[in-house]
Coordinates of C-alpha atoms in Angstrom, one line a residue:
M1 CA 201.9 118.3 -62.3
E2 CA 199.4 118.7 -59.5
V3 CA 196.0 120.0 -60.3
T4 CA 195.3 122.9 -58.4
A5 CA 192.3 124.3 -60.0
K6 CA 188.8 123.3 -59.2
P7 CA 187.5 121.2 -62.1
R8 CA 184.4 122.7 -63.9
S9 CA 181.2 120.6 -62.8
I10 CA 181.1 117.3 -64.5
K11 CA 177.4 117.2 -63.8
R12 CA 176.7 120.4 -65.5
N13 CA 178.9 119.4 -68.5
S14 CA 177.0 116.2 -68.6
I15 CA 173.6 117.9 -68.5
A16 CA 174.7 120.2 -71.2
N17 CA 175.7 117.2 -73.4
I18 CA 172.4 115.5 -72.8
V19 CA 170.7 118.4 -73.8
N20 CA 172.4 118.6 -76.9
R21 CA 171.8 114.8 -77.6
T22 CA 168.3 115.0 -76.7
W23 CA 167.9 117.8 -79.0
T24 CA 169.6 115.6 -81.7
T25 CA 167.1 112.8 -81.0
L26 CA 164.0 115.2 -80.9
A27 CA 165.2 116.7 -84.1
N28 CA 165.1 113.0 -85.7
F29 CA 161.6 112.7 -84.3
L30 CA 160.3 116.0 -85.6
F31 CA 162.0 116.2 -88.9
V32 CA 162.4 112.6 -90.2
P33 CA 158.6 112.1 -91.0
V34 CA 158.4 115.5 -92.8
Y35 CA 161.5 114.4 -94.8
I36 CA 160.2 111.1 -95.7
H37 CA 156.8 112.8 -96.7
Y38 CA 158.2 115.5 -99.0
L39 CA 161.3 113.8 -100.2
G40 CA 159.9 110.3 -100.4
E41 CA 161.2 107.1 -98.8
E42 CA 163.7 106.6 -101.5
A43 CA 165.0 110.0 -101.3
Y44 CA 165.3 109.4 -97.4
G45 CA 167.3 106.5 -98.2
L46 CA 169.8 108.9 -99.8
V47 CA 169.8 111.0 -96.5
T48 CA 170.7 108.0 -94.5
F49 CA 173.4 107.1 -96.9
F50 CA 175.1 110.4 -96.2
T51 CA 175.5 109.3 -92.6
T52 CA 177.5 106.3 -93.8
L53 CA 179.8 108.3 -96.1
Q54 CA 180.4 110.7 -93.4
V55 CA 181.7 108.2 -91.2
V56 CA 183.9 106.7 -94.0
L57 CA 185.3 110.2 -95.2
N58 CA 186.0 111.2 -91.4
L59 CA 188.6 108.7 -91.3
F60 CA 190.6 111.5 -93.1
G61 CA 190.4 113.3 -90.1
L62 CA 193.4 111.0 -88.7
G63 CA 191.9 111.4 -85.1
L64 CA 192.9 114.8 -85.0
S65 CA 189.7 116.2 -83.1
K66 CA 190.0 113.7 -80.2
T67 CA 193.9 114.4 -80.1
L68 CA 193.1 118.0 -79.8
R69 CA 190.5 117.2 -77.2
R70 CA 193.1 115.6 -75.0
E71 CA 195.7 118.4 -75.7
F72 CA 193.4 121.0 -74.6
S73 CA 192.3 119.3 -71.4
V74 CA 195.6 119.5 -69.9
Y75 CA 195.6 122.2 -67.2
E76 CA 196.8 125.6 -68.2
S77 CA 199.3 126.4 -65.5
S78 CA 201.0 129.1 -67.5
E79 CA 200.8 131.4 -70.6
A80 CA 203.4 129.0 -72.3
V81 CA 200.9 126.1 -72.1
V82 CA 198.4 128.2 -73.9
L83 CA 200.8 129.2 -76.5
R84 CA 201.6 125.6 -77.2
K85 CA 197.9 124.7 -77.4
Y86 CA 197.5 127.4 -80.0
R87 CA 200.6 126.4 -81.8
I88 CA 199.5 122.8 -82.0
L89 CA 195.9 124.0 -83.2
R90 CA 197.2 126.0 -86.1
S91 CA 199.8 123.2 -87.0
V92 CA 196.9 120.6 -87.1
E93 CA 194.7 123.3 -89.1
L94 CA 196.9 123.3 -91.9
I95 CA 196.6 119.5 -92.1
I96 CA 193.1 119.2 -91.9
W97 CA 192.1 122.1 -94.5
C98 CA 194.3 120.0 -96.9
I99 CA 192.2 116.8 -95.9
A100 CA 189.1 118.9 -96.4
I101 CA 190.0 119.7 -100.2
I102 CA 191.0 116.2 -100.8
I103 CA 187.4 114.8 -99.4
I104 CA 185.6 117.5 -101.5
G105 CA 187.7 116.4 -104.6
I106 CA 187.1 112.5 -103.8
C107 CA 183.4 113.1 -103.9
A108 CA 183.4 115.4 -106.9
L109 CA 185.5 112.7 -109.0
N110 CA 183.6 109.7 -107.8
A111 CA 179.9 111.3 -107.7
D112 CA 178.9 109.8 -111.2
Y113 CA 180.3 106.2 -110.5
I114 CA 178.4 106.1 -107.0
A115 CA 175.2 107.4 -108.8
T116 CA 175.4 104.8 -111.5
K117 CA 177.3 101.8 -110.1
W118 CA 176.5 101.6 -106.4
I119 CA 173.1 103.6 -105.6
N120 CA 170.2 101.5 -106.5
S121 CA 167.5 104.4 -107.3
E122 CA 164.3 104.0 -109.3
T123 CA 162.8 107.3 -109.1
I124 CA 165.8 109.9 -108.7
A125 CA 167.7 110.8 -111.8
E126 CA 171.1 110.0 -111.7
S127 CA 172.4 113.3 -112.5
T128 CA 170.5 114.5 -109.3
V129 CA 172.2 111.8 -107.4
S130 CA 175.5 112.8 -108.5
L131 CA 175.1 116.5 -107.7
T132 CA 173.9 115.3 -104.5
I133 CA 177.0 113.5 -103.6
R134 CA 179.3 116.3 -104.6
M135 CA 177.4 118.6 -102.0
M136 CA 177.5 115.9 -99.4
G137 CA 181.3 116.1 -100.0
V138 CA 181.4 119.8 -99.2
S139 CA 179.2 119.2 -96.1
I140 CA 181.2 116.4 -94.6
A141 CA 184.5 118.4 -95.4
A142 CA 183.0 121.4 -93.6
Q143 CA 181.8 119.4 -90.6
L144 CA 185.4 117.6 -90.4
I145 CA 187.1 121.1 -89.9
A146 CA 184.3 122.1 -87.4
N147 CA 184.6 119.1 -85.1
L148 CA 188.4 120.1 -84.9
Y149 CA 187.6 123.1 -83.0
L150 CA 184.8 121.6 -81.3
G151 CA 187.2 119.2 -79.7
C152 CA 189.2 122.3 -78.5
L153 CA 186.0 123.7 -76.9
L154 CA 185.3 120.3 -75.1
G155 CA 188.8 119.9 -73.9
M156 CA 188.9 123.4 -72.4
Q157 CA 185.4 122.1 -70.5
D158 CA 183.4 125.0 -72.4
Q159 CA 180.9 122.3 -73.0
I160 CA 177.9 124.5 -72.6
L161 CA 179.0 126.8 -75.3
A162 CA 180.0 123.8 -77.5
N163 CA 176.5 122.3 -77.1
T164 CA 174.8 125.6 -77.6
L165 CA 176.7 126.2 -80.9
Q166 CA 175.8 122.5 -81.8
I167 CA 172.2 122.9 -81.0
S168 CA 171.9 126.4 -83.0
W169 CA 173.7 124.6 -86.1
S170 CA 171.3 121.6 -86.1
L171 CA 168.1 123.9 -85.6
F172 CA 168.9 126.4 -88.4
K173 CA 170.0 123.4 -90.9
N174 CA 166.8 121.6 -90.1
I175 CA 164.3 124.2 -90.0
G176 CA 165.8 125.7 -93.1
A177 CA 166.0 122.5 -94.9
V178 CA 162.1 121.8 -94.0
L179 CA 161.3 125.1 -95.2
L180 CA 163.1 124.5 -98.5
I181 CA 161.6 121.4 -99.3
V182 CA 158.0 122.3 -98.4
F183 CA 157.9 126.0 -100.0
V184 CA 160.6 126.0 -102.7
S185 CA 161.5 122.5 -104.0
S186 CA 161.8 118.8 -102.7
N187 CA 165.0 118.2 -105.0
I188 CA 167.4 116.3 -102.8
S189 CA 170.2 118.3 -104.4
Y190 CA 168.8 121.6 -103.1
F191 CA 168.5 119.9 -99.8
Y192 CA 172.1 119.2 -99.5
I193 CA 173.2 122.7 -101.1
W194 CA 171.4 124.0 -98.0
H195 CA 173.4 121.9 -95.7
A196 CA 176.6 122.7 -97.2
V197 CA 176.1 126.5 -96.7
I198 CA 174.9 126.0 -93.2
D199 CA 177.9 123.7 -92.2
I200 CA 180.4 126.2 -93.6
I201 CA 178.8 129.1 -91.6
Y202 CA 179.1 126.9 -88.4
L203 CA 182.6 126.0 -89.2
V204 CA 183.6 129.6 -89.2
T205 CA 181.4 130.6 -86.2
V206 CA 183.1 127.6 -83.8
R207 CA 186.6 128.8 -85.0
I208 CA 185.9 132.2 -83.9
F209 CA 185.1 131.3 -80.5
V210 CA 188.2 128.9 -80.0
I211 CA 190.7 131.6 -81.1
A212 CA 188.9 134.3 -78.9
K213 CA 189.2 132.2 -75.9
L214 CA 192.8 131.3 -76.3
K215 CA 193.4 135.1 -76.8
K216 CA 191.6 136.1 -73.8
K217 CA 194.3 133.9 -72.0
K218 CA 197.3 135.1 -73.9
S219 CA 196.8 138.1 -76.3
D220 CA 200.1 137.8 -78.2
L221 CA 199.6 134.4 -79.8
S222 CA 201.9 133.5 -82.8
W223 CA 202.4 130.8 -85.0
K224 CA 205.1 130.3 -87.9
L225 CA 205.7 127.4 -90.2
H226 CA 208.4 125.7 -88.1
D227 CA 205.9 125.4 -85.4
L228 CA 204.9 122.3 -87.3
A229 CA 207.5 120.6 -85.3
N230 CA 204.8 120.5 -82.3
L231 CA 203.1 117.7 -84.2
K232 CA 205.8 115.4 -83.0
T233 CA 204.5 115.5 -79.5
I234 CA 201.1 114.3 -80.6
Y235 CA 201.6 112.0 -83.7
K236 CA 201.8 108.7 -81.6
F237 CA 198.4 109.4 -79.9
A238 CA 196.8 110.6 -83.1
L239 CA 198.0 107.5 -84.8
G240 CA 196.4 105.5 -82.2
I241 CA 193.0 107.3 -82.5
L242 CA 193.2 107.0 -86.3
L243 CA 193.3 103.1 -86.0
I244 CA 190.5 103.3 -83.6
S245 CA 188.5 105.3 -86.0
V246 CA 189.2 103.1 -88.9
G247 CA 187.8 100.2 -86.8
Y248 CA 184.7 102.2 -85.8
A249 CA 184.1 103.2 -89.3
I250 CA 184.4 99.6 -90.5
N251 CA 182.6 98.0 -87.7
S252 CA 179.6 100.5 -87.9
Q253 CA 179.3 101.0 -91.5
I254 CA 180.4 98.0 -93.4
D255 CA 177.0 96.4 -92.9
K256 CA 175.3 99.6 -94.3
I257 CA 177.8 99.8 -97.1
I258 CA 176.8 96.2 -98.3
I259 CA 173.2 97.0 -97.9
T260 CA 173.4 100.1 -99.7
K261 CA 175.1 97.9 -102.6
N262 CA 172.7 95.2 -102.5
F263 CA 169.3 96.3 -101.3
D264 CA 167.0 99.3 -102.8
L265 CA 167.1 102.9 -101.2
V266 CA 163.8 102.0 -99.4
S267 CA 165.6 99.1 -97.5
V268 CA 168.8 101.2 -96.9
G269 CA 166.6 103.9 -95.1
A270 CA 164.6 101.5 -93.1
Y271 CA 168.0 99.9 -91.7
N272 CA 169.6 103.0 -91.1
S273 CA 166.5 104.5 -89.4
V274 CA 166.6 101.9 -86.8
Y275 CA 170.2 102.3 -86.4
S276 CA 169.5 105.9 -85.5
L277 CA 167.0 104.9 -83.3
S278 CA 169.3 102.7 -81.4
I279 CA 171.7 105.7 -80.8
L280 CA 169.1 106.6 -78.2
T281 CA 171.0 104.0 -75.9
T282 CA 174.4 106.2 -76.1
I283 CA 172.9 109.4 -75.2
L284 CA 173.7 109.4 -71.8
T285 CA 177.0 107.5 -71.9
S286 CA 178.5 109.7 -74.6
S287 CA 177.3 112.8 -72.6
I288 CA 178.9 111.5 -69.7
G289 CA 182.0 110.4 -71.4
I290 CA 182.5 113.8 -73.1
A291 CA 182.1 115.7 -69.9
V292 CA 184.3 113.5 -67.7
F293 CA 187.2 113.2 -70.1
P294 CA 188.9 116.3 -69.4
R295 CA 188.7 115.4 -65.5
F296 CA 190.0 112.1 -66.2
T297 CA 192.9 113.8 -68.1
Q298 CA 193.5 116.2 -65.3
L299 CA 193.5 113.5 -62.5
F300 CA 195.9 111.4 -64.4
T301 CA 198.6 114.3 -65.5
G302 CA 198.3 115.3 -61.8
N303 CA 199.0 111.6 -60.8
D304 CA 195.8 111.2 -58.8
L305 CA 195.1 107.4 -59.6
S306 CA 192.8 107.1 -56.6
G307 CA 190.7 110.0 -57.7
L308 CA 190.8 108.8 -61.1
N309 CA 189.4 105.2 -60.3
K310 CA 186.9 106.8 -57.8
T311 CA 185.6 109.3 -60.6
F312 CA 185.5 106.4 -63.1
R313 CA 183.3 104.0 -61.0
S314 CA 180.9 106.8 -60.2
Y315 CA 180.0 107.6 -63.5
N316 CA 180.4 104.4 -65.2
S317 CA 177.8 102.8 -62.8
I318 CA 175.4 105.3 -63.9
A319 CA 176.0 105.0 -67.6
V320 CA 175.7 101.2 -67.4
L321 CA 172.3 101.1 -65.3
T322 CA 170.5 103.5 -67.6
T323 CA 172.0 102.2 -71.0
S324 CA 170.8 98.6 -69.7
V325 CA 167.0 99.9 -69.1
I326 CA 166.8 102.3 -72.0
G327 CA 168.5 99.4 -74.2
G328 CA 166.1 96.6 -73.3
F329 CA 163.1 98.6 -73.6
L330 CA 163.9 100.0 -76.8
A331 CA 164.9 96.6 -78.3
I332 CA 161.4 95.0 -77.3
F333 CA 159.1 98.0 -78.3
A334 CA 161.1 99.1 -81.3
E335 CA 158.2 98.2 -83.7
E336 CA 155.9 100.6 -81.9
L337 CA 158.5 103.5 -81.7
L338 CA 159.6 103.0 -85.5
L339 CA 156.1 103.3 -86.6
F340 CA 155.4 106.2 -84.2
W341 CA 158.4 107.7 -85.6
T342 CA 158.6 107.5 -89.3
R343 CA 154.8 107.2 -89.8
S344 CA 155.7 104.6 -92.4
E345 CA 154.2 101.0 -92.2
I346 CA 156.8 100.0 -95.2
I347 CA 159.7 100.7 -93.1
T348 CA 158.2 99.3 -89.9
N349 CA 157.3 95.9 -91.7
I350 CA 160.8 95.7 -93.4
M351 CA 162.6 95.9 -90.0
A352 CA 160.2 93.5 -88.1
G353 CA 162.3 91.1 -86.4
V354 CA 165.8 93.0 -87.2
S355 CA 165.4 95.8 -84.8
F356 CA 165.9 93.9 -81.4
W357 CA 169.4 92.6 -82.3
L358 CA 170.3 96.0 -83.9
I359 CA 169.4 98.0 -80.8
L360 CA 170.9 95.6 -78.1
G361 CA 174.2 95.5 -80.2
T362 CA 174.3 99.3 -80.0
A363 CA 173.5 99.4 -76.2
L364 CA 176.4 97.1 -75.6
S365 CA 179.0 99.1 -77.6
A366 CA 177.6 102.1 -75.5
I367 CA 178.8 100.3 -72.3
Q368 CA 182.4 100.6 -73.4
E369 CA 182.1 104.3 -73.8
I370 CA 183.3 105.3 -70.3
P371 CA 186.0 102.8 -70.0
Y372 CA 187.2 104.0 -73.6
N373 CA 187.5 107.5 -72.3
Y374 CA 189.4 106.3 -69.3
F375 CA 192.0 104.5 -71.9
L376 CA 192.3 107.7 -73.7
A377 CA 192.7 110.2 -70.8
R378 CA 195.8 107.8 -69.9
G379 CA 197.2 108.1 -73.3
C380 CA 196.6 104.3 -73.8
T381 CA 195.5 103.3 -77.2
I382 CA 196.8 99.8 -77.7
V383 CA 194.0 98.2 -76.1
N384 CA 191.5 99.8 -78.5
N385 CA 193.9 99.3 -81.5
I386 CA 194.1 95.5 -80.7
Q387 CA 190.2 95.4 -80.3
T388 CA 190.1 97.2 -83.6
I389 CA 192.0 94.8 -85.5
I390 CA 190.1 91.7 -84.5
Q391 CA 186.7 93.6 -85.0
I392 CA 188.0 94.3 -88.6
A393 CA 188.9 90.8 -89.2
Y394 CA 185.4 89.9 -87.7
V395 CA 183.2 92.3 -90.0
L396 CA 185.0 91.5 -93.2
T397 CA 184.4 87.8 -93.0
V398 CA 181.5 87.3 -90.6
T399 CA 179.2 90.1 -91.6
P400 CA 179.2 89.7 -95.3
F401 CA 178.4 86.0 -94.9
M402 CA 175.3 86.8 -92.7
I403 CA 174.1 89.6 -95.0
R404 CA 174.2 87.3 -98.0
Y405 CA 172.4 84.4 -96.5
Y406 CA 169.8 86.3 -94.1
G407 CA 169.7 89.7 -95.5
L408 CA 168.8 92.4 -93.1
S409 CA 168.4 90.2 -90.1
G410 CA 171.9 88.8 -90.8
A411 CA 173.4 92.2 -90.5
A412 CA 171.8 92.9 -87.4
L413 CA 172.7 89.6 -85.8
S414 CA 176.0 89.9 -86.9
W415 CA 176.3 93.4 -85.1
F416 CA 175.0 92.0 -81.9
I417 CA 177.3 89.1 -81.8
E418 CA 180.1 91.4 -82.5
M419 CA 179.2 93.9 -79.8
A420 CA 178.6 91.2 -77.1
L421 CA 181.9 89.4 -77.6
S422 CA 183.8 92.8 -77.9
T423 CA 182.4 94.2 -74.9
T424 CA 182.8 91.3 -72.8
I425 CA 186.4 90.9 -73.8
Y426 CA 187.1 94.7 -73.3
L427 CA 185.8 95.0 -69.9
I428 CA 187.8 91.9 -68.8
V429 CA 191.0 93.6 -70.0
F430 CA 190.0 97.0 -68.7
S431 CA 189.3 95.6 -65.1
R432 CA 192.5 93.7 -64.9
M433 CA 194.6 96.5 -66.1
Y434 CA 193.2 99.4 -63.9
L435 CA 190.6 98.3 -61.4
D436 CA 192.1 95.1 -59.8
K437 CA 188.3 94.0 -59.5
C438 CA 186.9 90.6 -60.3
S439 CA 186.2 90.3 -63.8
L440 CA 183.1 88.1 -63.4
R441 CA 181.6 90.4 -60.8
L442 CA 182.1 93.3 -63.1
L443 CA 180.4 91.2 -66.2
I444 CA 177.2 90.5 -64.0
S445 CA 177.0 94.0 -63.0
I446 CA 176.5 95.0 -66.6
Y447 CA 174.6 92.0 -68.1
L448 CA 172.4 91.3 -65.3
P449 CA 170.7 94.4 -65.4
L450 CA 170.1 94.4 -69.1
L451 CA 168.7 90.8 -68.9
I452 CA 166.2 91.9 -66.3
S453 CA 165.1 95.0 -68.3
I454 CA 164.8 92.8 -71.5
A455 CA 162.3 90.4 -69.4
I456 CA 160.4 93.2 -67.8
A457 CA 159.9 94.8 -71.1
F458 CA 159.1 91.6 -72.8
C459 CA 156.1 90.8 -70.1
A460 CA 154.9 94.3 -70.4
R461 CA 154.5 94.3 -74.0
T462 CA 153.0 90.8 -73.9
L463 CA 150.5 91.9 -71.4
M464 CA 149.5 95.0 -73.3
L465 CA 149.0 93.0 -76.5
A466 CA 146.9 90.5 -74.6
I467 CA 144.8 93.5 -73.5
D468 CA 144.7 94.6 -77.1
F469 CA 146.4 98.2 -76.6
T470 CA 147.0 100.3 -79.6
D471 CA 150.4 101.1 -80.8
Y472 CA 150.5 104.5 -79.0
Q473 CA 149.1 103.2 -75.7
R474 CA 151.8 100.4 -76.0
L475 CA 154.4 103.1 -76.4
L476 CA 153.2 105.2 -73.7
G477 CA 153.1 102.2 -71.4
A478 CA 156.8 101.3 -72.4
I479 CA 158.0 104.8 -71.4
L480 CA 156.3 104.7 -68.1
I481 CA 157.3 101.2 -67.0
G482 CA 160.7 102.0 -68.3
A483 CA 161.1 104.9 -66.2
L484 CA 159.9 103.3 -63.3
T485 CA 162.3 100.4 -63.9
L486 CA 165.2 102.8 -64.0
G487 CA 164.1 104.5 -60.9
I488 CA 164.0 101.3 -58.9
A489 CA 167.0 99.9 -60.6
F490 CA 169.1 103.3 -59.1
I491 CA 167.5 103.1 -55.9
I492 CA 168.4 99.4 -55.1
S493 CA 172.0 100.0 -56.6
N494 CA 172.7 103.0 -54.6
K495 CA 170.6 106.1 -53.4
H496 CA 173.5 108.3 -54.0
K497 CA 173.8 107.4 -57.6
F498 CA 170.1 108.0 -57.9
S499 CA 170.5 111.6 -56.8
N500 CA 173.4 111.9 -59.2
L501 CA 171.3 110.7 -62.1

């Protein structure tokens, strides 16, 4: 099938995604210190536990959101295509709502066990922890369903709308939570009751927009039970995504699960805070990945492989350079940024010497983002599935050993080693399969900017310490020097890439 419609601007969608992820990051900077102040560092550790629980339970989503994102990326050449998308959506809906009920049930039935046997809390009552876990289940279930509809909007390239909805949802949830804990009660259970309510409202809102957009293209949409047969056309891709999701959950959360079991909630919160900080390295890559994925899909289904590879090279080079510079400076200046963000010397001291490896590991994982979307656009999940199996074997054997003998430092170092090996092998395989490009040259183009950025950041920090700069002065210096480094890197690499950035 030939793509005749002009694609929506990848740059415009990338900007919309960057704004959304920048707001998410800004929200962390604005609200996390408030949460720590009013809830306490131990209760904040419970808040970070929610993220781990969410990633694990999202496995029940069976990769359906990303599957729908790919299905809705297909060019709508006729009303029959629109009707097929609607029927697939309604069929998947039936499954995801059943899964949501199961998630709520799992959290409700296991809340007491988690509160008494897993969470190490000294100041929060077990009954409060138990109720909080139940509310977390409702929140996670609602977000899981909402992500299904969000995948549809992203696939249709309505990414400005999708990001507007996400920002509005985040804004209402965080501001409402702050008002609640400041003026009503700092009880962590109330905090998550509010989250659950807002998540349900968000779910309903996103669904309304998706259905309205489909009906605008074809008013007489219909679905019957026998339309579940449409699932046969997507189940292989969905199963591939499921395995990838399982691997992601295990790879990214096994260290946090072990830490939650063996360390106090303050240490749990400290480790998860640095992991949240490391997500800064993924803002641009994930934003570009989401924006460019529908275009990848259209070019592949339209059999324009030359255009597909050209688009990949253009945006991947931007992602790699930016991630390298941001990752290098974040890793070196993590202590200053963590103290500025959390306002907690306890958290900062706990993570001294740990942050560097954790942030670099996440930066390396971010470099896989654009190739990953390229694979999915071509309907290829086998490479990611093989990688997933290998990574699962690694994290189930090496990571527990490292944590047992080296504590939090072991967890971070294990993550870095895994991502360094994984990224290297992944890019070599990708290059040989699709780019017909020298693998060594590709790896040099990725690791050299990262090493140079680390060296520049290290020298800058050493100099500022020698001059006796304050923490805030060092942080400001890091931002300025990092921005200058990034600009020079793009100018040297390619002036056209610099204008695109």
